[in-house]
Structures are given as structure tokens and as C-alpha cells.
PDB file of C-alpha atoms in Angstrom:
ATOM      1  CA  ALA I 192      12.812  16.570 -23.501  1.00 70.00           C
ATOM      2  CA  THR I 193      10.522  18.169 -21.093  1.00 83.00           C
ATOM      3  CA  PRO I 194      11.267  17.334 -17.353  1.00 90.00           C
ATOM      4  CA  TRP I 195       8.283  15.507 -15.514  1.00 89.00           C
ATOM      5  CA  THR I 196       7.378  15.031 -11.613  1.00 93.00           C
ATOM      6  CA  GLU I 197       7.193  11.677  -9.907  1.00 91.00           C
ATOM      7  CA  LEU I 198       5.813  10.560  -6.762  1.00 92.00           C
ATOM      8  CA  GLN I 199       5.930   7.555  -4.781  1.00 91.00           C
ATOM      9  CA  GLN I 200       4.083   6.918  -1.524  1.00 95.00           C
ATOM     10  CA  LEU I 201       3.793   3.560   0.523  1.00 95.00           C
ATOM     11  CA  VAL I 202       2.256   3.333   4.054  1.00 97.00           C
ATOM     12  CA  GLY I 203       2.912  -0.016   5.874  1.00 97.00           C
ATOM     13  CA  VAL I 204       2.166  -1.727   8.865  1.00 97.00           C
ATOM     14  CA  ASP I 205       4.539  -4.295  10.586  1.00 96.00           C
ATOM     15  CA  TYR I 206       2.983  -6.780  13.155  1.00 94.00           C
ATOM     16  CA  ALA I 207       6.523  -8.232  14.085  1.00 90.00           C
ATOM     17  CA  PRO I 208       7.757 -10.918  13.852  1.00 92.00           C
ATOM     18  CA  HIS I 209       5.082 -12.466  11.386  1.00 95.00           C
ATOM     19  CA  LEU I 210       2.645 -10.012   9.282  1.00 97.00           C
ATOM     20  CA  THR I 211       3.303  -6.787   7.049  1.00 97.00           C
ATOM     21  CA  ALA I 212       0.775  -5.157   5.120  1.00 98.00           C
ATOM     22  CA  GLY I 213       1.128  -1.950   3.010  1.00 98.00           C
ATOM     23  CA  ALA I 214      -0.687   0.215   0.417  1.00 98.00           C
ATOM     24  CA  GLY I 215       0.944   2.479  -2.223  1.00 97.00           C
ATOM     25  CA  PHE I 216       0.430   5.145  -4.680  1.00 97.00           C
ATOM     26  CA  GLU I 217       2.645   6.326  -7.570  1.00 94.00           C
ATOM     27  CA  TYR I 218       2.339   9.258  -9.728  1.00 94.00           C
ATOM     28  CA  THR I 219       4.108  10.299 -12.877  1.00 91.00           C
ATOM     29  CA  GLY I 220       3.847  13.499 -14.861  1.00 91.00           C
ATOM     30  CA  ASN I 221       5.577  11.642 -18.027  1.00 87.00           C
ATOM     31  CA  PRO I 222       3.100  11.963 -20.764  1.00 87.00           C
ATOM     32  CA  GLN I 223       4.380   8.303 -22.318  1.00 84.00           C
ATOM     33  CA  PHE I 224       2.701   6.536 -19.237  1.00 87.00           C
ATOM     34  CA  PRO I 225      -0.587   6.586 -17.336  1.00 91.00           C
ATOM     35  CA  PRO I 226      -0.517   9.126 -14.446  1.00 94.00           C
ATOM     36  CA  THR I 227      -1.570   7.178 -11.457  1.00 96.00           C
ATOM     37  CA  TYR I 228      -1.080   3.609 -10.047  1.00 96.00           C
ATOM     38  CA  PHE I 229      -2.445   1.974  -6.893  1.00 97.00           C
ATOM     39  CA  TYR I 230      -1.399  -1.149  -5.154  1.00 98.00           C
ATOM     40  CA  GLY I 231      -1.399  -3.150  -1.991  1.00 98.00           C
ATOM     41  CA  THR I 232       1.020  -5.743  -0.189  1.00 97.00           C
ATOM     42  CA  LEU I 233       0.619  -8.317   2.432  1.00 98.00           C
ATOM     43  CA  GLY I 234       3.299 -10.353   3.694  1.00 97.00           C
ATOM     44  CA  TYR I 235       3.594 -13.253   6.174  1.00 97.00           C
ATOM     45  CA  ASN I 236       7.065 -14.472   7.731  1.00 95.00           C
ATOM     46  CA  PHE I 237       6.947 -18.120   8.640  1.00 94.00           C
ATOM     47  CA  ASP I 238      10.276 -17.803  10.353  1.00 92.00           C
ATOM     48  CA  SER I 239      13.756 -15.832   9.658  1.00 87.00           C
ATOM     49  CA  SER I 240      14.591 -17.921   6.581  1.00 91.00           C
ATOM     50  CA  SER I 241      10.845 -18.253   5.008  1.00 95.00           C
ATOM     51  CA  ASN I 242       8.420 -15.952   3.774  1.00 96.00           C
ATOM     52  CA  VAL I 243       5.395 -15.285   1.538  1.00 97.00           C
ATOM     53  CA  SER I 244       4.050 -12.068   0.071  1.00 97.00           C
ATOM     54  CA  ILE I 245       1.213 -10.937  -2.122  1.00 98.00           C
ATOM     55  CA  PHE I 246       1.258  -7.916  -4.384  1.00 97.00           C
ATOM     56  CA  ALA I 247      -2.158  -6.602  -6.084  1.00 98.00           C
ATOM     57  CA  GLY I 248      -2.369  -3.508  -8.200  1.00 98.00           C
ATOM     58  CA  GLN I 249      -0.343  -1.738 -10.573  1.00 96.00           C
ATOM     59  CA  ARG I 250       3.541  -0.793 -10.659  1.00 91.00           C
ATOM     60  CA  ARG I 251       5.007   1.960 -12.966  1.00 88.00           C
ATOM     61  CA  GLY I 252       7.896   0.605 -14.829  1.00 85.00           C
ATOM     62  CA  GLY I 253      11.440   2.167 -14.993  1.00 84.00           C
ATOM     63  CA  LEU I 254      14.955   2.044 -13.182  1.00 85.00           C
ATOM     64  CA  ARG I 255      14.695   0.912  -9.734  1.00 84.00           C
ATOM     65  CA  CYS I 256      17.431   0.728  -7.211  1.00 88.00           C
ATOM     66  CA  VAL I 257      16.761  -1.939  -4.377  1.00 84.00           C
ATOM     67  CA  SER I 258      19.390  -2.790  -1.909  1.00 87.00           C
ATOM     68  CA  GLY I 259      22.329  -1.190  -3.959  1.00 91.00           C
ATOM     69  CA  VAL I 260      21.255  -3.534  -7.300  1.00 94.00           C
ATOM     70  CA  CYS I 261      19.761  -1.047 -10.151  1.00 95.00           C
ATOM     71  CA  ARG I 262      17.717  -2.726 -13.022  1.00 94.00           C
ATOM     72  CA  VAL I 263      14.945  -1.731 -15.160  1.00 93.00           C
ATOM     73  CA  TYR I 264      11.634  -3.206 -14.366  1.00 88.00           C
ATOM     74  CA  PRO I 265       8.747  -3.538 -16.663  1.00 90.00           C
ATOM     75  CA  PRO I 266       5.392  -1.965 -15.906  1.00 90.00           C
ATOM     76  CA  PHE I 267       3.190  -4.444 -14.074  1.00 93.00           C
ATOM     77  CA  GLU I 268      -0.803  -4.841 -13.494  1.00 97.00           C
ATOM     78  CA  GLY I 269      -2.390  -7.709 -11.727  1.00 98.00           C
ATOM     79  CA  VAL I 270      -1.566 -10.136  -8.852  1.00 98.00           C
ATOM     80  CA  ARG I 271       1.726 -11.573  -7.976  1.00 96.00           C
ATOM     81  CA  VAL I 272       2.748 -14.076  -5.372  1.00 98.00           C
ATOM     82  CA  ASP I 273       6.397 -14.411  -3.960  1.00 96.00           C
ATOM     83  CA  ALA I 274       7.965 -16.962  -1.610  1.00 97.00           C
ATOM     84  CA  THR I 275      11.239 -17.197  -0.236  1.00 94.00           C
ATOM     85  CA  ILE I 276      12.858 -20.191   1.468  1.00 94.00           C
ATOM     86  CA  ARG I 277      16.370 -20.120   2.544  1.00 91.00           C
ATOM     87  CA  PHE I 278      18.392 -23.406   3.559  1.00 88.00           C
TER      88      PHE I 278
END
């Protein structure tokens, strides 16, 4: 197996306590996948227990660890809307 390079860069702005925005770029040198991915995010916090976020663009698939939980994510291209409401 030939080693390859991966890069992930995310730039974000947080206008507390309600609005967040970000733009990202990912690169992989793995010849099995496209080399570049671009995306943007926008989120709105209604209060400390409710929020909505929009993701648009491309995301490279693979193993990702988020908050100590690791799982395999499939590649994604398109628009996704997520809402969280806690009681």
C-alpha cells in the first residue's frame, strides 16, 4: 500500500449566542477518491436546547472521530439540514 496525504481545513465565525457559519476544504492524495472537496455550513441556535444547521457541498468519506465516538462515514455530496431539539 502506498502512503498518501490528507488535509482538512475549516474556517468558522461564531456570532454568539445564535449564529455560526463556516467554510471548509478537504484534500486527499488517496488515488481511490477525488482529490478535493469544498463545503459550507450555516447554523442557528434558537436557545441552549434547540438549533438548526445547513451543510452544502462535498464531504470525503472515511473514519471520523467526533467527541470520542469513532465511526465510518460514507462520502456525501449535496445539501443536508439537521435540527436538534432537546426536552
